[in-house]
Amino acid sequence: MGEIVVVRDGRGPEVLLVHGGAGPRTTWGALAPLADRWTLAYVHRRGYPPSSPPRHGQDFEVDALDLAPLLVGRPHVVAHSYGVLGALIAAAAAPSGSVRSLTLIEPPLTHLVPDDPEVAWLERTGDAVLTHGMDTDPVELRKFLRLAGAPVGGGPLPEDVAAGVRRAHGGRLPSEARPRLDSIRAAGVPVLVASGGHAAAMERICDALATALRGERSVHPGAGHFVAAAPGFAARLETFMRNPGRARATSDS
């Protein structure tokens, strides 16, 4: 299938940035100043130029295979939304010590919170968008897109938003993902789970993920789903990456 494209900027320890449904510029633009002290490695997942299109739609298992060789240099990994799924699968399969830290931002790991009506709606509607694309019920589609951070008003969908829906259409459903969280926890990978404080269902998922991985937890309101752009997030991320074992060492003492 060919290799994906990774664009690097800056100097210092590598930070592998794995975007979700939106591209790297939208997802990670607010982190650009960190390039003064870190090497920011912007992954372009399949279907996001200049990487090649996927053969059969977005697939977190393919993402994991693409990410695996990028872990050789022992980077910090920061992943957002759908991109978290492939990042977790790759980290769980990697040899111990391959990942310096994991920062996980609002992943669609709905199975971590069973029997919750709001989480169930998020799973059901997210799966519908990937299954039906622009033919998803219009009301549900707009509600989901707003939660996902898309600029959706009352008129027709902006063309870039519609293009994103079409790109996601036919992708592998996030509800199918079952990354080996036990393997990551056993390997002692330091974890930070971050959210934007804009959706109760997402907060519960992030709480559950942080508990499962014995990770640090932070909430950064102000940018919705695009948490990396929220006030204070870049500083929190940098503090975590400079001392990623702090929370676990404290809890284990």
PDB file of C-alpha atoms in Angstrom:
ATOM      1  CA  MET A   1       0.000   0.000   0.000  1.00  0.00           C
ATOM      2  CA  GLY A   2       3.017   2.284   0.273  1.00  0.00           C
ATOM      3  CA  GLU A   3       4.155   4.257   3.260  1.00  0.00           C
ATOM      4  CA  ILE A   4       2.374   7.126   4.930  1.00  0.00           C
ATOM      5  CA  VAL A   5       3.942  10.572   5.003  1.00  0.00           C
ATOM      6  CA  VAL A   6       5.324  12.047   8.216  1.00  0.00           C
ATOM      7  CA  VAL A   7       6.384  15.707   8.202  1.00  0.00           C
ATOM      8  CA  ARG A   8       8.847  16.707  10.928  1.00  0.00           C
ATOM      9  CA  ASP A   9       9.477  20.159  12.321  1.00  0.00           C
ATOM     10  CA  GLY A  10      11.607  21.376  15.202  1.00  0.00           C
ATOM     11  CA  ARG A  11      14.356  19.964  17.350  1.00  0.00           C
ATOM     12  CA  GLY A  12      14.542  17.873  20.468  1.00  0.00           C
ATOM     13  CA  PRO A  13      12.806  14.625  21.509  1.00  0.00           C
ATOM     14  CA  GLU A  14      10.282  13.377  18.975  1.00  0.00           C
ATOM     15  CA  VAL A  15       6.545  13.818  19.498  1.00  0.00           C
ATOM     16  CA  LEU A  16       4.539  11.644  17.104  1.00  0.00           C
ATOM     17  CA  LEU A  17       1.227  13.426  16.386  1.00  0.00           C
ATOM     18  CA  VAL A  18      -1.568  11.144  15.129  1.00  0.00           C
ATOM     19  CA  HIS A  19      -4.694  12.972  13.964  1.00  0.00           C
ATOM     20  CA  GLY A  20      -8.226  11.614  13.750  1.00  0.00           C
ATOM     21  CA  GLY A  21     -10.975  12.611  11.341  1.00  0.00           C
ATOM     22  CA  ALA A  22      -9.607  16.114  10.781  1.00  0.00           C
ATOM     23  CA  GLY A  23      -6.195  16.619   9.216  1.00  0.00           C
ATOM     24  CA  PRO A  24      -2.940  17.465  10.996  1.00  0.00           C
ATOM     25  CA  ARG A  25      -3.148  21.225  10.465  1.00  0.00           C
ATOM     26  CA  THR A  26      -6.610  21.526  12.010  1.00  0.00           C
ATOM     27  CA  THR A  27      -5.833  19.121  14.824  1.00  0.00           C
ATOM     28  CA  TRP A  28      -2.326  20.177  15.836  1.00  0.00           C
ATOM     29  CA  GLY A  29      -1.849  23.755  14.617  1.00  0.00           C
ATOM     30  CA  ALA A  30      -1.899  25.200  18.146  1.00  0.00           C
ATOM     31  CA  LEU A  31       1.066  23.006  19.155  1.00  0.00           C
ATOM     32  CA  ALA A  32       3.431  24.517  16.554  1.00  0.00           C
ATOM     33  CA  PRO A  33       5.325  26.652  19.125  1.00  0.00           C
ATOM     34  CA  LEU A  34       6.511  23.430  20.813  1.00  0.00           C
ATOM     35  CA  ALA A  35       8.841  22.922  17.828  1.00  0.00           C
ATOM     36  CA  ASP A  36      11.325  25.205  19.607  1.00  0.00           C
ATOM     37  CA  ARG A  37      11.969  22.387  22.079  1.00  0.00           C
ATOM     38  CA  TRP A  38      10.552  19.212  20.521  1.00  0.00           C
ATOM     39  CA  THR A  39      10.595  17.525  17.123  1.00  0.00           C
ATOM     40  CA  LEU A  40       6.953  17.491  16.048  1.00  0.00           C
ATOM     41  CA  ALA A  41       6.332  14.544  13.717  1.00  0.00           C
ATOM     42  CA  TYR A  42       3.013  15.136  11.946  1.00  0.00           C
ATOM     43  CA  VAL A  43       1.566  11.817  10.771  1.00  0.00           C
ATOM     44  CA  HIS A  44      -0.709  12.054   7.712  1.00  0.00           C
ATOM     45  CA  ARG A  45      -3.003   9.061   7.938  1.00  0.00           C
ATOM     46  CA  ARG A  46      -4.079   7.317   4.734  1.00  0.00           C
ATOM     47  CA  GLY A  47      -6.512   9.447   2.786  1.00  0.00           C
ATOM     48  CA  TYR A  48      -4.948  12.699   4.004  1.00  0.00           C
ATOM     49  CA  PRO A  49      -2.558  14.141   1.412  1.00  0.00           C
ATOM     50  CA  PRO A  50       0.289  13.763   0.801  1.00  0.00           C
ATOM     51  CA  SER A  51      -0.284  10.188   2.032  1.00  0.00           C
ATOM     52  CA  SER A  52      -1.977   7.771  -0.353  1.00  0.00           C
ATOM     53  CA  PRO A  53      -5.701   6.937  -0.149  1.00  0.00           C
ATOM     54  CA  PRO A  54      -6.641   3.784   1.758  1.00  0.00           C
ATOM     55  CA  ARG A  55      -7.746   0.764  -0.240  1.00  0.00           C
ATOM     56  CA  HIS A  56     -10.952   0.125   1.644  1.00  0.00           C
ATOM     57  CA  GLY A  57     -11.688   3.190   3.739  1.00  0.00           C
ATOM     58  CA  GLN A  58     -10.274   4.326   7.057  1.00  0.00           C
ATOM     59  CA  ASP A  59      -9.146   1.421   9.226  1.00  0.00           C
ATOM     60  CA  PHE A  60      -7.587   1.648  12.673  1.00  0.00           C
ATOM     61  CA  GLU A  61      -5.854  -1.719  12.171  1.00  0.00           C
ATOM     62  CA  VAL A  62      -4.096  -0.356   9.072  1.00  0.00           C
ATOM     63  CA  ASP A  63      -3.238   2.780  11.036  1.00  0.00           C
ATOM     64  CA  ALA A  64      -1.586   0.582  13.657  1.00  0.00           C
ATOM     65  CA  LEU A  65       0.549  -1.154  11.029  1.00  0.00           C
ATOM     66  CA  ASP A  66       1.555   2.229   9.627  1.00  0.00           C
ATOM     67  CA  LEU A  67       2.500   3.533  13.061  1.00  0.00           C
ATOM     68  CA  ALA A  68       4.462   0.477  14.213  1.00  0.00           C
ATOM     69  CA  PRO A  69       7.761   1.325  12.459  1.00  0.00           C
ATOM     70  CA  LEU A  70       7.528   4.915  13.676  1.00  0.00           C
ATOM     71  CA  LEU A  71       7.843   3.729  17.273  1.00  0.00           C
ATOM     72  CA  VAL A  72      11.423   2.515  16.768  1.00  0.00           C
ATOM     73  CA  GLY A  73      12.806   5.881  17.831  1.00  0.00           C
ATOM     74  CA  ARG A  74      10.883   5.730  21.156  1.00  0.00           C
ATOM     75  CA  PRO A  75       8.766   8.853  20.639  1.00  0.00           C
ATOM     76  CA  HIS A  76       6.168  10.462  22.797  1.00  0.00           C
ATOM     77  CA  VAL A  77       2.863   9.661  21.066  1.00  0.00           C
ATOM     78  CA  VAL A  78      -0.016  12.148  21.049  1.00  0.00           C
ATOM     79  CA  ALA A  79      -3.203  10.915  19.354  1.00  0.00           C
ATOM     80  CA  HIS A  80      -6.634  12.403  18.768  1.00  0.00           C
ATOM     81  CA  SER A  81     -10.096  10.865  18.271  1.00  0.00           C
ATOM     82  CA  TYR A  82     -10.108   8.017  15.693  1.00  0.00           C
ATOM     83  CA  GLY A  83      -6.311   8.238  15.588  1.00  0.00           C
ATOM     84  CA  VAL A  84      -6.150   7.033  19.191  1.00  0.00           C
ATOM     85  CA  LEU A  85      -7.397   3.592  18.131  1.00  0.00           C
ATOM     86  CA  GLY A  86      -4.466   2.817  15.844  1.00  0.00           C
ATOM     87  CA  ALA A  87      -2.020   4.405  18.266  1.00  0.00           C
ATOM     88  CA  LEU A  88      -3.190   2.190  21.123  1.00  0.00           C
ATOM     89  CA  ILE A  89      -3.090  -0.974  19.012  1.00  0.00           C
ATOM     90  CA  ALA A  90       0.438  -0.149  17.806  1.00  0.00           C
ATOM     91  CA  ALA A  91       1.635   0.693  21.324  1.00  0.00           C
ATOM     92  CA  ALA A  92       0.181  -2.515  22.752  1.00  0.00           C
ATOM     93  CA  ALA A  93       1.966  -4.610  20.111  1.00  0.00           C
ATOM     94  CA  ALA A  94       5.302  -2.807  20.341  1.00  0.00           C
ATOM     95  CA  PRO A  95       8.236  -4.120  22.363  1.00  0.00           C
ATOM     96  CA  SER A  96       8.399  -2.792  25.906  1.00  0.00           C
ATOM     97  CA  GLY A  97       9.963   0.654  26.053  1.00  0.00           C
ATOM     98  CA  SER A  98       9.088   1.597  22.478  1.00  0.00           C
ATOM     99  CA  VAL A  99       6.755   4.392  23.526  1.00  0.00           C
ATOM    100  CA  ARG A 100       8.057   7.067  25.859  1.00  0.00           C
ATOM    101  CA  SER A 101       4.563   8.290  26.737  1.00  0.00           C
ATOM    102  CA  LEU A 102       0.995   8.262  25.411  1.00  0.00           C
ATOM    103  CA  THR A 103      -1.297  11.284  25.345  1.00  0.00           C
ATOM    104  CA  LEU A 104      -4.812  10.243  24.299  1.00  0.00           C
ATOM    105  CA  ILE A 105      -7.396  12.865  23.382  1.00  0.00           C
ATOM    106  CA  GLU A 106     -11.144  12.100  23.234  1.00  0.00           C
ATOM    107  CA  PRO A 107     -11.077   8.607  21.689  1.00  0.00           C
ATOM    108  CA  PRO A 108     -14.289   6.833  20.578  1.00  0.00           C
ATOM    109  CA  LEU A 109     -13.768   3.903  22.963  1.00  0.00           C
ATOM    110  CA  THR A 110     -17.418   3.645  23.847  1.00  0.00           C
ATOM    111  CA  HIS A 111     -17.213   0.034  25.052  1.00  0.00           C
ATOM    112  CA  LEU A 112     -15.419   1.284  28.173  1.00  0.00           C
ATOM    113  CA  VAL A 113     -18.690   2.792  29.438  1.00  0.00           C
ATOM    114  CA  PRO A 114     -21.469   0.202  28.977  1.00  0.00           C
ATOM    115  CA  ASP A 115     -25.123   0.910  29.737  1.00  0.00           C
ATOM    116  CA  ASP A 116     -24.771   4.682  29.493  1.00  0.00           C
ATOM    117  CA  PRO A 117     -27.454   6.246  27.228  1.00  0.00           C
ATOM    118  CA  GLU A 118     -25.315   9.199  26.105  1.00  0.00           C
ATOM    119  CA  VAL A 119     -22.321   7.011  25.335  1.00  0.00           C
ATOM    120  CA  ALA A 120     -24.611   4.566  23.504  1.00  0.00           C
ATOM    121  CA  TRP A 121     -25.921   7.451  21.357  1.00  0.00           C
ATOM    122  CA  LEU A 122     -22.364   8.490  20.540  1.00  0.00           C
ATOM    123  CA  GLU A 123     -21.483   4.961  19.461  1.00  0.00           C
ATOM    124  CA  ARG A 124     -24.671   4.440  17.461  1.00  0.00           C
ATOM    125  CA  THR A 125     -24.456   7.768  15.652  1.00  0.00           C
ATOM    126  CA  GLY A 126     -20.733   7.571  14.981  1.00  0.00           C
ATOM    127  CA  ASP A 127     -21.195   4.128  13.446  1.00  0.00           C
ATOM    128  CA  ALA A 128     -24.108   5.438  11.361  1.00  0.00           C
ATOM    129  CA  VAL A 129     -21.999   8.262   9.922  1.00  0.00           C
ATOM    130  CA  LEU A 130     -19.259   5.839   8.882  1.00  0.00           C
ATOM    131  CA  THR A 131     -21.826   3.387   7.482  1.00  0.00           C
ATOM    132  CA  HIS A 132     -24.154   5.795   5.658  1.00  0.00           C
ATOM    133  CA  GLY A 133     -22.082   8.942   5.138  1.00  0.00           C
ATOM    134  CA  MET A 134     -24.132  11.840   3.814  1.00  0.00           C
ATOM    135  CA  ASP A 135     -27.252   9.630   3.875  1.00  0.00           C
ATOM    136  CA  THR A 136     -27.204   9.580   7.685  1.00  0.00           C
ATOM    137  CA  ASP A 137     -30.326  11.078   9.258  1.00  0.00           C
ATOM    138  CA  PRO A 138     -29.702  14.833   8.834  1.00  0.00           C
ATOM    139  CA  VAL A 139     -30.585  15.770  12.414  1.00  0.00           C
ATOM    140  CA  GLU A 140     -28.352  13.076  13.881  1.00  0.00           C
ATOM    141  CA  LEU A 141     -25.564  13.878  11.430  1.00  0.00           C
ATOM    142  CA  ARG A 142     -25.508  17.537  12.436  1.00  0.00           C
ATOM    143  CA  LYS A 143     -25.570  16.696  16.150  1.00  0.00           C
ATOM    144  CA  PHE A 144     -22.643  14.337  15.689  1.00  0.00           C
ATOM    145  CA  LEU A 145     -20.657  16.785  13.573  1.00  0.00           C
ATOM    146  CA  ARG A 146     -21.107  19.542  16.145  1.00  0.00           C
ATOM    147  CA  LEU A 147     -19.847  17.228  18.876  1.00  0.00           C
ATOM    148  CA  ALA A 148     -16.904  16.337  16.631  1.00  0.00           C
ATOM    149  CA  GLY A 149     -16.001  20.008  16.319  1.00  0.00           C
ATOM    150  CA  ALA A 150     -17.172  20.689  12.764  1.00  0.00           C
ATOM    151  CA  PRO A 151     -18.367  24.245  11.976  1.00  0.00           C
ATOM    152  CA  VAL A 152     -21.990  23.343  11.308  1.00  0.00           C
ATOM    153  CA  GLY A 153     -24.696  26.017  11.212  1.00  0.00           C
ATOM    154  CA  GLY A 154     -28.299  25.949  10.072  1.00  0.00           C
ATOM    155  CA  GLY A 155     -27.671  25.995   6.320  1.00  0.00           C
ATOM    156  CA  PRO A 156     -26.084  23.451   3.989  1.00  0.00           C
ATOM    157  CA  LEU A 157     -22.994  21.699   5.306  1.00  0.00           C
ATOM    158  CA  PRO A 158     -19.770  23.500   4.368  1.00  0.00           C
ATOM    159  CA  GLU A 159     -18.025  21.681   1.556  1.00  0.00           C
ATOM    160  CA  ASP A 160     -14.978  20.824   3.643  1.00  0.00           C
ATOM    161  CA  VAL A 161     -17.249  19.284   6.301  1.00  0.00           C
ATOM    162  CA  ALA A 162     -19.151  17.286   3.680  1.00  0.00           C
ATOM    163  CA  ALA A 163     -15.829  16.147   2.217  1.00  0.00           C
ATOM    164  CA  GLY A 164     -14.809  14.894   5.643  1.00  0.00           C
ATOM    165  CA  VAL A 165     -18.037  12.904   5.951  1.00  0.00           C
ATOM    166  CA  ARG A 166     -17.466  11.374   2.529  1.00  0.00           C
ATOM    167  CA  ARG A 167     -13.882  10.487   3.460  1.00  0.00           C
ATOM    168  CA  ALA A 168     -15.026   8.751   6.648  1.00  0.00           C
ATOM    169  CA  HIS A 169     -17.834   6.887   4.843  1.00  0.00           C
ATOM    170  CA  GLY A 170     -17.069   3.179   4.653  1.00  0.00           C
ATOM    171  CA  GLY A 171     -14.396   3.266   7.324  1.00  0.00           C
ATOM    172  CA  ARG A 172     -13.958   0.600   9.952  1.00  0.00           C
ATOM    173  CA  LEU A 173     -16.327   1.248  12.829  1.00  0.00           C
ATOM    174  CA  PRO A 174     -14.651   2.507  15.998  1.00  0.00           C
ATOM    175  CA  SER A 175     -17.057   0.404  18.054  1.00  0.00           C
ATOM    176  CA  GLU A 176     -15.151  -2.650  16.767  1.00  0.00           C
ATOM    177  CA  ALA A 177     -11.862  -1.515  18.322  1.00  0.00           C
ATOM    178  CA  ARG A 178     -10.627  -3.436  21.350  1.00  0.00           C
ATOM    179  CA  PRO A 179      -7.043  -2.299  21.940  1.00  0.00           C
ATOM    180  CA  ARG A 180      -5.081  -4.306  24.508  1.00  0.00           C
ATOM    181  CA  LEU A 181      -5.137  -1.797  27.319  1.00  0.00           C
ATOM    182  CA  ASP A 182      -3.848  -4.455  29.722  1.00  0.00           C
ATOM    183  CA  SER A 183      -0.648  -4.781  27.681  1.00  0.00           C
ATOM    184  CA  ILE A 184      -0.041  -1.035  27.783  1.00  0.00           C
ATOM    185  CA  ARG A 185      -0.724  -0.914  31.504  1.00  0.00           C
ATOM    186  CA  ALA A 186       1.583  -3.885  32.153  1.00  0.00           C
ATOM    187  CA  ALA A 187       4.357  -2.244  30.136  1.00  0.00           C
ATOM    188  CA  GLY A 188       4.196   0.771  32.421  1.00  0.00           C
ATOM    189  CA  VAL A 189       3.708   3.296  29.624  1.00  0.00           C
ATOM    190  CA  PRO A 190       2.996   6.735  31.149  1.00  0.00           C
ATOM    191  CA  VAL A 191      -0.413   7.958  29.972  1.00  0.00           C
ATOM    192  CA  LEU A 192      -2.235  11.280  29.916  1.00  0.00           C
ATOM    193  CA  VAL A 193      -5.910  11.250  28.896  1.00  0.00           C
ATOM    194  CA  ALA A 194      -7.293  14.659  27.888  1.00  0.00           C
ATOM    195  CA  SER A 195     -10.737  15.959  27.012  1.00  0.00           C
ATOM    196  CA  GLY A 196     -12.434  19.257  26.248  1.00  0.00           C
ATOM    197  CA  GLY A 197     -15.219  19.375  28.809  1.00  0.00           C
ATOM    198  CA  HIS A 198     -17.878  19.801  26.117  1.00  0.00           C
ATOM    199  CA  ALA A 199     -19.683  16.432  26.095  1.00  0.00           C
ATOM    200  CA  ALA A 200     -20.633  14.340  29.110  1.00  0.00           C
ATOM    201  CA  ALA A 201     -20.305  11.066  27.180  1.00  0.00           C
ATOM    202  CA  MET A 202     -16.756  11.887  26.138  1.00  0.00           C
ATOM    203  CA  GLU A 203     -15.804  12.840  29.684  1.00  0.00           C
ATOM    204  CA  ARG A 204     -17.013   9.463  30.943  1.00  0.00           C
ATOM    205  CA  ILE A 205     -15.078   7.612  28.234  1.00  0.00           C
ATOM    206  CA  CYS A 206     -11.903   9.522  29.075  1.00  0.00           C
ATOM    207  CA  ASP A 207     -12.384   8.911  32.794  1.00  0.00           C
ATOM    208  CA  ALA A 208     -12.744   5.179  32.146  1.00  0.00           C
ATOM    209  CA  LEU A 209      -9.701   5.085  29.865  1.00  0.00           C
ATOM    210  CA  ALA A 210      -7.522   6.904  32.395  1.00  0.00           C
ATOM    211  CA  THR A 211      -8.616   4.449  35.075  1.00  0.00           C
ATOM    212  CA  ALA A 212      -7.948   1.430  32.849  1.00  0.00           C
ATOM    213  CA  LEU A 213      -4.437   2.664  32.019  1.00  0.00           C
ATOM    214  CA  ARG A 214      -3.683   4.171  35.441  1.00  0.00           C
ATOM    215  CA  GLY A 215      -3.031   7.411  33.637  1.00  0.00           C
ATOM    216  CA  GLU A 216      -3.152  11.093  34.410  1.00  0.00           C
ATOM    217  CA  ARG A 217      -6.350  12.920  33.527  1.00  0.00           C
ATOM    218  CA  SER A 218      -6.886  16.519  32.401  1.00  0.00           C
ATOM    219  CA  VAL A 219      -9.793  18.579  31.069  1.00  0.00           C
ATOM    220  CA  HIS A 220      -9.258  21.646  28.855  1.00  0.00           C
ATOM    221  CA  PRO A 221     -12.420  23.564  27.914  1.00  0.00           C
ATOM    222  CA  GLY A 222     -12.522  26.164  25.200  1.00  0.00           C
ATOM    223  CA  ALA A 223     -11.954  24.340  21.908  1.00  0.00           C
ATOM    224  CA  GLY A 224     -14.529  21.541  21.969  1.00  0.00           C
ATOM    225  CA  HIS A 225     -13.310  18.286  20.468  1.00  0.00           C
ATOM    226  CA  PHE A 226     -10.083  19.916  19.248  1.00  0.00           C
ATOM    227  CA  VAL A 227      -8.555  19.853  22.699  1.00  0.00           C
ATOM    228  CA  ALA A 228      -5.029  20.588  21.476  1.00  0.00           C
ATOM    229  CA  ALA A 229      -6.186  24.138  20.682  1.00  0.00           C
ATOM    230  CA  ALA A 230      -7.672  24.737  24.136  1.00  0.00           C
ATOM    231  CA  PRO A 231      -6.066  27.211  26.561  1.00  0.00           C
ATOM    232  CA  GLY A 232      -3.492  25.495  28.733  1.00  0.00           C
ATOM    233  CA  PHE A 233      -3.296  22.219  26.839  1.00  0.00           C
ATOM    234  CA  ALA A 234       0.120  22.763  25.237  1.00  0.00           C
ATOM    235  CA  ALA A 235       1.653  23.647  28.596  1.00  0.00           C
ATOM    236  CA  ARG A 236       0.025  20.623  30.262  1.00  0.00           C
ATOM    237  CA  LEU A 237       1.277  18.339  27.506  1.00  0.00           C
ATOM    238  CA  GLU A 238       4.810  19.670  27.754  1.00  0.00           C
ATOM    239  CA  THR A 239       4.855  19.268  31.535  1.00  0.00           C
ATOM    240  CA  PHE A 240       3.679  15.680  31.169  1.00  0.00           C
ATOM    241  CA  MET A 241       6.245  14.804  28.485  1.00  0.00           C
ATOM    242  CA  ARG A 242       9.096  16.290  30.531  1.00  0.00           C
ATOM    243  CA  ASN A 243       8.240  14.078  33.516  1.00  0.00           C
ATOM    244  CA  PRO A 244       5.930  11.349  32.195  1.00  0.00           C
ATOM    245  CA  GLY A 245       6.359   8.894  35.047  1.00  0.00           C
ATOM    246  CA  ARG A 246       5.401  11.270  37.844  1.00  0.00           C
ATOM    247  CA  ALA A 247       1.748  10.253  38.365  1.00  0.00           C
ATOM    248  CA  ARG A 248       2.411   6.515  38.258  1.00  0.00           C
ATOM    249  CA  ALA A 249       5.397   6.763  40.560  1.00  0.00           C
ATOM    250  CA  THR A 250       3.249   8.671  43.049  1.00  0.00           C
ATOM    251  CA  SER A 251       0.347   6.224  42.871  1.00  0.00           C
ATOM    252  CA  ASP A 252       2.625   3.194  43.220  1.00  0.00           C
ATOM    253  CA  SER A 253       4.560   4.554  46.198  1.00  0.00           C
TER     254      SER A 253
END
